[in-house]
């Protein structure tokens, strides 16, 4: 099996199991309905672990464009393979979303709320605040990738490392997931969101494309910077890319801060005239 096929299959497993737990908890007349955030967090952690177990020895089990870019920025993954990995991850995420749609087919019609249906596929903010939302995704992905890099300096009993990665995802979900749903993976959000938009899901609403850039930009910046930060702080190798990316992050945060102030003023004006 090629590494690209492995990334496709691993990401498909990740999204099928992760989206599956969201569907089970969110959709009506599921036995898991309303079982809570801890169940979702554990489900996503196990989904990541199973995906890594499945293809780790073949492709390294990135399963996430943010991880792929972080490794490329560190010089330990070839840049020429980055586009193929990211495309495979996106296609795998789309395939995983299709599996979830088919598996829970009768339950879509039983669930009236359109936002609940979208939450099975894509993340969204608990409070709509561009600056805080982007920063939240940056922080979650930064810690995720930094911890992944740190794991390499530790010895684990054979076969245990994927499970530890899964527990890392659980930890991030429980600690930081309550703000944006912790995408921490552009493929995890964009691929299923696209399937929500394209597939004839009964009673679905809009796919909230207005927000879709946040779980792409935040994780890519946070993950890439984590790779360069690890290289600089843990390895003592500071590259120009470190400072360039840091500058880009500052610019993005300043722009989103401005957006948040404008958005807040717009909402205030709207309330005054309602």
PDB file of C-alpha atoms in Angstrom:
ATOM      1  CA  UNK A   1       0.000   0.000   0.000  1.00  0.00           C
ATOM      2  CA  UNK A   2       1.284   3.490  -0.873  1.00  0.00           C
ATOM      3  CA  UNK A   3       1.637   6.143   1.845  1.00  0.00           C
ATOM      4  CA  UNK A   4      -1.078   8.196   0.115  1.00  0.00           C
ATOM      5  CA  UNK A   5      -3.541   5.312   0.236  1.00  0.00           C
ATOM      6  CA  UNK A   6      -2.630   4.783   3.884  1.00  0.00           C
ATOM      7  CA  UNK A   7      -3.335   8.439   4.701  1.00  0.00           C
ATOM      8  CA  UNK A   8      -6.688   8.121   2.923  1.00  0.00           C
ATOM      9  CA  UNK A   9      -7.678   5.006   4.865  1.00  0.00           C
ATOM     10  CA  UNK A  10      -6.365   6.241   8.195  1.00  0.00           C
ATOM     11  CA  UNK A  11      -8.209   9.559   7.906  1.00  0.00           C
ATOM     12  CA  UNK A  12     -11.352   7.769   6.747  1.00  0.00           C
ATOM     13  CA  UNK A  13     -11.255   5.614   9.896  1.00  0.00           C
ATOM     14  CA  UNK A  14     -10.602   8.690  12.025  1.00  0.00           C
ATOM     15  CA  UNK A  15     -13.606  10.594  10.671  1.00  0.00           C
ATOM     16  CA  UNK A  16     -15.923   7.577  10.542  1.00  0.00           C
ATOM     17  CA  UNK A  17     -15.336   6.876  14.238  1.00  0.00           C
ATOM     18  CA  UNK A  18     -15.088  10.522  15.334  1.00  0.00           C
ATOM     19  CA  UNK A  19     -18.072  11.681  13.332  1.00  0.00           C
ATOM     20  CA  UNK A  20     -19.850   8.520  14.409  1.00  0.00           C
ATOM     21  CA  UNK A  21     -19.600   9.384  18.099  1.00  0.00           C
ATOM     22  CA  UNK A  22     -20.868  12.908  17.354  1.00  0.00           C
ATOM     23  CA  UNK A  23     -23.821  11.429  15.487  1.00  0.00           C
ATOM     24  CA  UNK A  24     -24.557   8.923  18.216  1.00  0.00           C
ATOM     25  CA  UNK A  25     -24.607  11.617  20.899  1.00  0.00           C
ATOM     26  CA  UNK A  26     -26.399  14.283  18.850  1.00  0.00           C
ATOM     27  CA  UNK A  27     -29.020  12.545  16.723  1.00  0.00           C
ATOM     28  CA  UNK A  28     -32.388  11.622  18.139  1.00  0.00           C
ATOM     29  CA  UNK A  29     -33.444   8.023  18.789  1.00  0.00           C
ATOM     30  CA  UNK A  30     -29.829   6.884  19.051  1.00  0.00           C
ATOM     31  CA  UNK A  31     -29.146   4.856  22.193  1.00  0.00           C
ATOM     32  CA  UNK A  32     -26.175   7.177  22.813  1.00  0.00           C
ATOM     33  CA  UNK A  33     -28.274  10.344  22.484  1.00  0.00           C
ATOM     34  CA  UNK A  34     -27.342  13.142  24.929  1.00  0.00           C
ATOM     35  CA  UNK A  35     -24.581  11.094  26.568  1.00  0.00           C
ATOM     36  CA  UNK A  36     -22.374  14.163  26.749  1.00  0.00           C
ATOM     37  CA  UNK A  37     -19.077  15.876  26.019  1.00  0.00           C
ATOM     38  CA  UNK A  38     -16.907  13.321  27.792  1.00  0.00           C
ATOM     39  CA  UNK A  39     -18.240  10.585  25.509  1.00  0.00           C
ATOM     40  CA  UNK A  40     -17.458  12.747  22.471  1.00  0.00           C
ATOM     41  CA  UNK A  41     -13.961  13.473  23.777  1.00  0.00           C
ATOM     42  CA  UNK A  42     -13.232   9.820  24.437  1.00  0.00           C
ATOM     43  CA  UNK A  43     -14.695   8.839  21.080  1.00  0.00           C
ATOM     44  CA  UNK A  44     -12.445  11.236  19.178  1.00  0.00           C
ATOM     45  CA  UNK A  45      -9.387  10.165  21.143  1.00  0.00           C
ATOM     46  CA  UNK A  46      -9.996   6.507  20.369  1.00  0.00           C
ATOM     47  CA  UNK A  47     -10.737   7.388  16.738  1.00  0.00           C
ATOM     48  CA  UNK A  48      -7.306   8.989  16.405  1.00  0.00           C
ATOM     49  CA  UNK A  49      -5.619   6.044  18.132  1.00  0.00           C
ATOM     50  CA  UNK A  50      -7.304   3.486  15.856  1.00  0.00           C
ATOM     51  CA  UNK A  51      -6.428   5.503  12.751  1.00  0.00           C
ATOM     52  CA  UNK A  52      -2.781   5.672  13.826  1.00  0.00           C
ATOM     53  CA  UNK A  53      -2.697   1.954  14.645  1.00  0.00           C
ATOM     54  CA  UNK A  54      -4.136   1.179  11.212  1.00  0.00           C
ATOM     55  CA  UNK A  55      -1.594   2.974   9.020  1.00  0.00           C
ATOM     56  CA  UNK A  56       1.211   4.260  11.241  1.00  0.00           C
ATOM     57  CA  UNK A  57       3.821   1.858   9.898  1.00  0.00           C
ATOM     58  CA  UNK A  58       2.957   2.707   6.295  1.00  0.00           C
ATOM     59  CA  UNK A  59       2.625   6.504   6.142  1.00  0.00           C
ATOM     60  CA  UNK A  60       3.509   7.671   9.629  1.00  0.00           C
ATOM     61  CA  UNK A  61      -0.216   8.321  10.178  1.00  0.00           C
ATOM     62  CA  UNK A  62      -0.236  12.098   9.922  1.00  0.00           C
ATOM     63  CA  UNK A  63      -4.000  12.090   9.241  1.00  0.00           C
ATOM     64  CA  UNK A  64      -3.890  15.880   9.583  1.00  0.00           C
ATOM     65  CA  UNK A  65      -2.524  18.608   7.262  1.00  0.00           C
ATOM     66  CA  UNK A  66      -1.293  20.544  10.312  1.00  0.00           C
ATOM     67  CA  UNK A  67       0.933  17.609  11.293  1.00  0.00           C
ATOM     68  CA  UNK A  68       2.176  17.185   7.726  1.00  0.00           C
ATOM     69  CA  UNK A  69       3.127  20.857   7.454  1.00  0.00           C
ATOM     70  CA  UNK A  70       4.784  20.871  10.881  1.00  0.00           C
ATOM     71  CA  UNK A  71       7.031  17.971   9.895  1.00  0.00           C
ATOM     72  CA  UNK A  72       7.809  19.583   6.537  1.00  0.00           C
ATOM     73  CA  UNK A  73       8.806  22.864   8.195  1.00  0.00           C
ATOM     74  CA  UNK A  74      11.151  20.891  10.439  1.00  0.00           C
ATOM     75  CA  UNK A  75      12.791  19.328   7.401  1.00  0.00           C
ATOM     76  CA  UNK A  76      11.925  15.756   8.421  1.00  0.00           C
ATOM     77  CA  UNK A  77       9.203  15.303   5.795  1.00  0.00           C
ATOM     78  CA  UNK A  78       9.768  16.061   2.102  1.00  0.00           C
ATOM     79  CA  UNK A  79       7.878  19.081   0.796  1.00  0.00           C
ATOM     80  CA  UNK A  80       7.173  17.337  -2.505  1.00  0.00           C
ATOM     81  CA  UNK A  81       5.018  14.811  -0.640  1.00  0.00           C
ATOM     82  CA  UNK A  82       2.975  17.433   1.228  1.00  0.00           C
ATOM     83  CA  UNK A  83       0.302  18.060  -1.477  1.00  0.00           C
ATOM     84  CA  UNK A  84      -0.332  14.323  -1.956  1.00  0.00           C
ATOM     85  CA  UNK A  85      -0.677  13.734   1.772  1.00  0.00           C
ATOM     86  CA  UNK A  86      -3.091  16.640   2.217  1.00  0.00           C
ATOM     87  CA  UNK A  87      -5.251  15.583  -0.733  1.00  0.00           C
ATOM     88  CA  UNK A  88      -5.373  12.009   0.595  1.00  0.00           C
ATOM     89  CA  UNK A  89      -6.366  13.290   4.044  1.00  0.00           C
ATOM     90  CA  UNK A  90      -9.153  15.452   2.629  1.00  0.00           C
ATOM     91  CA  UNK A  91     -10.517  12.617   0.498  1.00  0.00           C
ATOM     92  CA  UNK A  92     -10.324  10.246   3.447  1.00  0.00           C
ATOM     93  CA  UNK A  93     -12.232  12.712   5.618  1.00  0.00           C
ATOM     94  CA  UNK A  94     -14.925  12.985   2.953  1.00  0.00           C
ATOM     95  CA  UNK A  95     -15.208   9.198   2.735  1.00  0.00           C
ATOM     96  CA  UNK A  96     -15.462   8.934   6.525  1.00  0.00           C
ATOM     97  CA  UNK A  97     -18.297  11.471   6.541  1.00  0.00           C
ATOM     98  CA  UNK A  98     -20.170   9.449   3.912  1.00  0.00           C
ATOM     99  CA  UNK A  99     -19.917   6.371   6.149  1.00  0.00           C
ATOM    100  CA  UNK A 100     -21.441   8.320   9.048  1.00  0.00           C
ATOM    101  CA  UNK A 101     -24.300   9.587   6.875  1.00  0.00           C
ATOM    102  CA  UNK A 102     -25.168   6.086   5.702  1.00  0.00           C
ATOM    103  CA  UNK A 103     -24.785   4.445   9.105  1.00  0.00           C
ATOM    104  CA  UNK A 104     -27.172   6.897  10.806  1.00  0.00           C
ATOM    105  CA  UNK A 105     -29.487   7.341   7.830  1.00  0.00           C
ATOM    106  CA  UNK A 106     -32.892   6.992   9.620  1.00  0.00           C
ATOM    107  CA  UNK A 107     -31.794   9.330  12.421  1.00  0.00           C
ATOM    108  CA  UNK A 108     -31.297  12.422  10.259  1.00  0.00           C
ATOM    109  CA  UNK A 109     -35.011  12.639   9.582  1.00  0.00           C
ATOM    110  CA  UNK A 110     -35.831  12.169  13.278  1.00  0.00           C
ATOM    111  CA  UNK A 111     -33.614  15.129  14.262  1.00  0.00           C
ATOM    112  CA  UNK A 112     -35.243  18.460  13.506  1.00  0.00           C
ATOM    113  CA  UNK A 113     -32.520  20.907  14.523  1.00  0.00           C
ATOM    114  CA  UNK A 114     -30.287  21.791  11.572  1.00  0.00           C
ATOM    115  CA  UNK A 115     -27.417  23.043  13.748  1.00  0.00           C
ATOM    116  CA  UNK A 116     -27.310  19.693  15.535  1.00  0.00           C
ATOM    117  CA  UNK A 117     -26.989  17.899  12.219  1.00  0.00           C
ATOM    118  CA  UNK A 118     -24.169  20.181  11.101  1.00  0.00           C
ATOM    119  CA  UNK A 119     -22.316  19.592  14.386  1.00  0.00           C
ATOM    120  CA  UNK A 120     -21.921  15.932  13.412  1.00  0.00           C
ATOM    121  CA  UNK A 121     -19.807  17.036  10.442  1.00  0.00           C
ATOM    122  CA  UNK A 122     -18.132  20.306  11.309  1.00  0.00           C
ATOM    123  CA  UNK A 123     -17.061  22.422  14.245  1.00  0.00           C
ATOM    124  CA  UNK A 124     -18.505  25.745  15.296  1.00  0.00           C
ATOM    125  CA  UNK A 125     -17.924  28.386  17.963  1.00  0.00           C
ATOM    126  CA  UNK A 126     -19.664  28.357  21.322  1.00  0.00           C
ATOM    127  CA  UNK A 127     -19.291  32.154  21.164  1.00  0.00           C
ATOM    128  CA  UNK A 128     -18.861  33.711  17.722  1.00  0.00           C
ATOM    129  CA  UNK A 129     -15.671  35.752  18.174  1.00  0.00           C
ATOM    130  CA  UNK A 130     -13.130  35.500  15.298  1.00  0.00           C
ATOM    131  CA  UNK A 131     -10.088  36.435  17.381  1.00  0.00           C
ATOM    132  CA  UNK A 132     -10.894  34.035  20.222  1.00  0.00           C
ATOM    133  CA  UNK A 133     -11.978  31.289  17.830  1.00  0.00           C
ATOM    134  CA  UNK A 134      -8.781  31.402  15.744  1.00  0.00           C
ATOM    135  CA  UNK A 135      -6.644  31.665  18.869  1.00  0.00           C
ATOM    136  CA  UNK A 136      -8.428  28.670  20.397  1.00  0.00           C
ATOM    137  CA  UNK A 137      -7.712  26.519  17.346  1.00  0.00           C
ATOM    138  CA  UNK A 138      -4.111  27.727  17.278  1.00  0.00           C
ATOM    139  CA  UNK A 139      -3.564  26.869  20.931  1.00  0.00           C
ATOM    140  CA  UNK A 140      -5.163  23.431  20.705  1.00  0.00           C
ATOM    141  CA  UNK A 141      -3.207  22.480  17.595  1.00  0.00           C
ATOM    142  CA  UNK A 142       0.033  23.966  18.920  1.00  0.00           C
ATOM    143  CA  UNK A 143      -0.178  21.807  22.046  1.00  0.00           C
ATOM    144  CA  UNK A 144      -1.194  18.768  19.991  1.00  0.00           C
ATOM    145  CA  UNK A 145       1.750  18.991  17.587  1.00  0.00           C
ATOM    146  CA  UNK A 146       4.245  20.046  20.264  1.00  0.00           C
ATOM    147  CA  UNK A 147       3.266  17.068  22.410  1.00  0.00           C
ATOM    148  CA  UNK A 148       3.530  14.746  19.404  1.00  0.00           C
ATOM    149  CA  UNK A 149       7.069  15.969  18.818  1.00  0.00           C
ATOM    150  CA  UNK A 150       7.926  15.504  22.487  1.00  0.00           C
ATOM    151  CA  UNK A 151       6.669  11.923  22.435  1.00  0.00           C
ATOM    152  CA  UNK A 152       9.555  11.106  20.106  1.00  0.00           C
ATOM    153  CA  UNK A 153      12.014  11.724  22.936  1.00  0.00           C
ATOM    154  CA  UNK A 154      10.341   9.094  25.133  1.00  0.00           C
ATOM    155  CA  UNK A 155      10.390   5.318  25.006  1.00  0.00           C
ATOM    156  CA  UNK A 156       7.082   3.467  24.979  1.00  0.00           C
ATOM    157  CA  UNK A 157       6.233  -0.187  25.243  1.00  0.00           C
ATOM    158  CA  UNK A 158       5.749  -1.602  21.749  1.00  0.00           C
ATOM    159  CA  UNK A 159       2.415  -0.551  20.267  1.00  0.00           C
ATOM    160  CA  UNK A 160       1.529   1.870  23.071  1.00  0.00           C
ATOM    161  CA  UNK A 161       2.359   5.179  21.375  1.00  0.00           C
ATOM    162  CA  UNK A 162      -0.844   5.443  19.254  1.00  0.00           C
ATOM    163  CA  UNK A 163      -2.903   5.006  22.408  1.00  0.00           C
ATOM    164  CA  UNK A 164      -0.970   7.818  24.098  1.00  0.00           C
ATOM    165  CA  UNK A 165      -1.678  10.017  21.067  1.00  0.00           C
ATOM    166  CA  UNK A 166      -5.352   9.190  21.508  1.00  0.00           C
ATOM    167  CA  UNK A 167      -5.235  10.231  25.164  1.00  0.00           C
ATOM    168  CA  UNK A 168      -3.591  13.481  24.068  1.00  0.00           C
ATOM    169  CA  UNK A 169      -6.613  14.199  21.870  1.00  0.00           C
ATOM    170  CA  UNK A 170      -8.943  13.404  24.782  1.00  0.00           C
ATOM    171  CA  UNK A 171      -6.996  15.784  27.005  1.00  0.00           C
ATOM    172  CA  UNK A 172      -7.148  18.613  24.468  1.00  0.00           C
ATOM    173  CA  UNK A 173     -10.845  18.013  23.924  1.00  0.00           C
ATOM    174  CA  UNK A 174     -11.685  18.115  27.616  1.00  0.00           C
ATOM    175  CA  UNK A 175      -9.444  21.107  28.352  1.00  0.00           C
ATOM    176  CA  UNK A 176      -9.817  23.278  25.245  1.00  0.00           C
ATOM    177  CA  UNK A 177     -12.608  21.759  23.143  1.00  0.00           C
ATOM    178  CA  UNK A 178     -15.492  23.642  24.707  1.00  0.00           C
ATOM    179  CA  UNK A 179     -14.805  26.866  22.803  1.00  0.00           C
ATOM    180  CA  UNK A 180     -14.768  25.771  19.156  1.00  0.00           C
ATOM    181  CA  UNK A 181     -15.220  22.000  19.207  1.00  0.00           C
ATOM    182  CA  UNK A 182     -11.434  21.576  18.750  1.00  0.00           C
ATOM    183  CA  UNK A 183     -11.072  20.786  15.070  1.00  0.00           C
ATOM    184  CA  UNK A 184      -7.233  20.912  15.407  1.00  0.00           C
ATOM    185  CA  UNK A 185      -7.248  19.354  11.933  1.00  0.00           C
ATOM    186  CA  UNK A 186      -8.312  21.165   8.736  1.00  0.00           C
ATOM    187  CA  UNK A 187      -9.173  17.897   6.966  1.00  0.00           C
ATOM    188  CA  UNK A 188     -11.361  16.820   9.881  1.00  0.00           C
ATOM    189  CA  UNK A 189     -13.516  19.942   9.435  1.00  0.00           C
ATOM    190  CA  UNK A 190     -13.405  20.820   5.744  1.00  0.00           C
ATOM    191  CA  UNK A 191     -13.947  17.324   4.293  1.00  0.00           C
ATOM    192  CA  UNK A 192     -17.066  16.495   6.353  1.00  0.00           C
ATOM    193  CA  UNK A 193     -18.410  20.054   5.984  1.00  0.00           C
ATOM    194  CA  UNK A 194     -18.159  19.681   2.218  1.00  0.00           C
ATOM    195  CA  UNK A 195     -20.054  16.381   2.423  1.00  0.00           C
ATOM    196  CA  UNK A 196     -22.743  18.059   4.537  1.00  0.00           C
ATOM    197  CA  UNK A 197     -23.070  20.629   1.760  1.00  0.00           C
ATOM    198  CA  UNK A 198     -23.144  18.106  -1.100  1.00  0.00           C
ATOM    199  CA  UNK A 199     -25.085  15.131   0.261  1.00  0.00           C
ATOM    200  CA  UNK A 200     -28.909  14.934   0.327  1.00  0.00           C
ATOM    201  CA  UNK A 201     -29.165  14.720   4.110  1.00  0.00           C
ATOM    202  CA  UNK A 202     -32.834  14.951   5.178  1.00  0.00           C
ATOM    203  CA  UNK A 203     -33.706  18.317   6.711  1.00  0.00           C
ATOM    204  CA  UNK A 204     -30.190  19.711   6.694  1.00  0.00           C
ATOM    205  CA  UNK A 205     -29.569  23.437   6.896  1.00  0.00           C
ATOM    206  CA  UNK A 206     -26.693  25.648   5.825  1.00  0.00           C
ATOM    207  CA  UNK A 207     -23.091  24.426   6.118  1.00  0.00           C
ATOM    208  CA  UNK A 208     -21.868  27.645   7.809  1.00  0.00           C
ATOM    209  CA  UNK A 209     -19.138  28.414   5.291  1.00  0.00           C
ATOM    210  CA  UNK A 210     -18.720  31.810   6.953  1.00  0.00           C
ATOM    211  CA  UNK A 211     -16.926  30.068   9.812  1.00  0.00           C
ATOM    212  CA  UNK A 212     -15.163  27.374   7.763  1.00  0.00           C
ATOM    213  CA  UNK A 213     -11.891  29.333   7.418  1.00  0.00           C
ATOM    214  CA  UNK A 214     -11.280  29.299  11.196  1.00  0.00           C
ATOM    215  CA  UNK A 215     -10.664  25.520  11.569  1.00  0.00           C
ATOM    216  CA  UNK A 216      -8.364  25.719   8.553  1.00  0.00           C
ATOM    217  CA  UNK A 217      -6.262  28.789   9.328  1.00  0.00           C
ATOM    218  CA  UNK A 218      -6.018  28.253  13.103  1.00  0.00           C
ATOM    219  CA  UNK A 219      -4.752  24.644  13.007  1.00  0.00           C
ATOM    220  CA  UNK A 220      -2.387  25.227  10.071  1.00  0.00           C
ATOM    221  CA  UNK A 221      -0.732  28.186  11.797  1.00  0.00           C
ATOM    222  CA  UNK A 222      -0.711  26.622  15.259  1.00  0.00           C
ATOM    223  CA  UNK A 223       0.578  23.256  14.074  1.00  0.00           C
ATOM    224  CA  UNK A 224       3.233  24.666  11.768  1.00  0.00           C
ATOM    225  CA  UNK A 225       4.504  27.006  14.470  1.00  0.00           C
ATOM    226  CA  UNK A 226       4.623  24.124  16.959  1.00  0.00           C
ATOM    227  CA  UNK A 227       6.977  22.254  14.634  1.00  0.00           C
ATOM    228  CA  UNK A 228       9.260  25.267  14.289  1.00  0.00           C
ATOM    229  CA  UNK A 229       9.011  26.026  18.023  1.00  0.00           C
ATOM    230  CA  UNK A 230      10.065  22.488  18.904  1.00  0.00           C
ATOM    231  CA  UNK A 231      12.996  22.766  16.521  1.00  0.00           C
ATOM    232  CA  UNK A 232      14.033  26.102  18.037  1.00  0.00           C
ATOM    233  CA  UNK A 233      13.509  25.435  21.750  1.00  0.00           C
ATOM    234  CA  UNK A 234      14.131  21.703  22.088  1.00  0.00           C
ATOM    235  CA  UNK A 235      16.734  21.325  19.343  1.00  0.00           C
ATOM    236  CA  UNK A 236      18.333  24.777  19.446  1.00  0.00           C
ATOM    237  CA  UNK A 237      17.829  25.380  15.716  1.00  0.00           C
ATOM    238  CA  UNK A 238      16.089  28.668  14.927  1.00  0.00           C
ATOM    239  CA  UNK A 239      15.336  29.127  11.222  1.00  0.00           C
ATOM    240  CA  UNK A 240      14.071  32.212   9.348  1.00  0.00           C
ATOM    241  CA  UNK A 241      10.777  30.350   8.888  1.00  0.00           C
ATOM    242  CA  UNK A 242      10.244  30.559  12.659  1.00  0.00           C
ATOM    243  CA  UNK A 243      10.246  34.357  12.639  1.00  0.00           C
ATOM    244  CA  UNK A 244       8.328  34.641   9.374  1.00  0.00           C
ATOM    245  CA  UNK A 245       5.545  32.375  10.627  1.00  0.00           C
ATOM    246  CA  UNK A 246       5.474  34.149  13.985  1.00  0.00           C
ATOM    247  CA  UNK A 247       4.983  37.417  12.122  1.00  0.00           C
ATOM    248  CA  UNK A 248       2.165  35.917  10.060  1.00  0.00           C
ATOM    249  CA  UNK A 249       0.462  34.670  13.244  1.00  0.00           C
ATOM    250  CA  UNK A 250       0.662  38.144  14.812  1.00  0.00           C
ATOM    251  CA  UNK A 251      -0.819  39.705  11.650  1.00  0.00           C
ATOM    252  CA  UNK A 252      -3.656  37.147  11.537  1.00  0.00           C
ATOM    253  CA  UNK A 253      -4.465  37.713  15.205  1.00  0.00           C
ATOM    254  CA  UNK A 254      -4.479  41.490  14.721  1.00  0.00           C
ATOM    255  CA  UNK A 255      -6.827  41.138  11.747  1.00  0.00           C
ATOM    256  CA  UNK A 256      -9.175  38.819  13.614  1.00  0.00           C
ATOM    257  CA  UNK A 257      -9.105  41.113  16.657  1.00  0.00           C
ATOM    258  CA  UNK A 258     -10.231  43.944  14.397  1.00  0.00           C
ATOM    259  CA  UNK A 259     -12.885  41.685  12.903  1.00  0.00           C
ATOM    260  CA  UNK A 260     -14.148  40.809  16.371  1.00  0.00           C
ATOM    261  CA  UNK A 261     -14.486  44.457  17.381  1.00  0.00           C
ATOM    262  CA  UNK A 262     -16.337  45.263  14.156  1.00  0.00           C
ATOM    263  CA  UNK A 263     -18.562  42.225  14.598  1.00  0.00           C
ATOM    264  CA  UNK A 264     -19.342  43.189  18.194  1.00  0.00           C
ATOM    265  CA  UNK A 265     -20.236  46.737  17.184  1.00  0.00           C
ATOM    266  CA  UNK A 266     -22.428  45.421  14.381  1.00  0.00           C
ATOM    267  CA  UNK A 267     -24.305  43.162  16.804  1.00  0.00           C
ATOM    268  CA  UNK A 268     -24.745  46.047  19.255  1.00  0.00           C
ATOM    269  CA  UNK A 269     -26.096  48.331  16.531  1.00  0.00           C
ATOM    270  CA  UNK A 270     -28.439  45.578  15.391  1.00  0.00           C
ATOM    271  CA  UNK A 271     -29.832  45.146  18.896  1.00  0.00           C
ATOM    272  CA  UNK A 272     -30.356  48.894  19.245  1.00  0.00           C
ATOM    273  CA  UNK A 273     -32.377  49.061  16.035  1.00  0.00           C
ATOM    274  CA  UNK A 274     -34.321  45.808  16.491  1.00  0.00           C
TER     275      UNK A 274
END
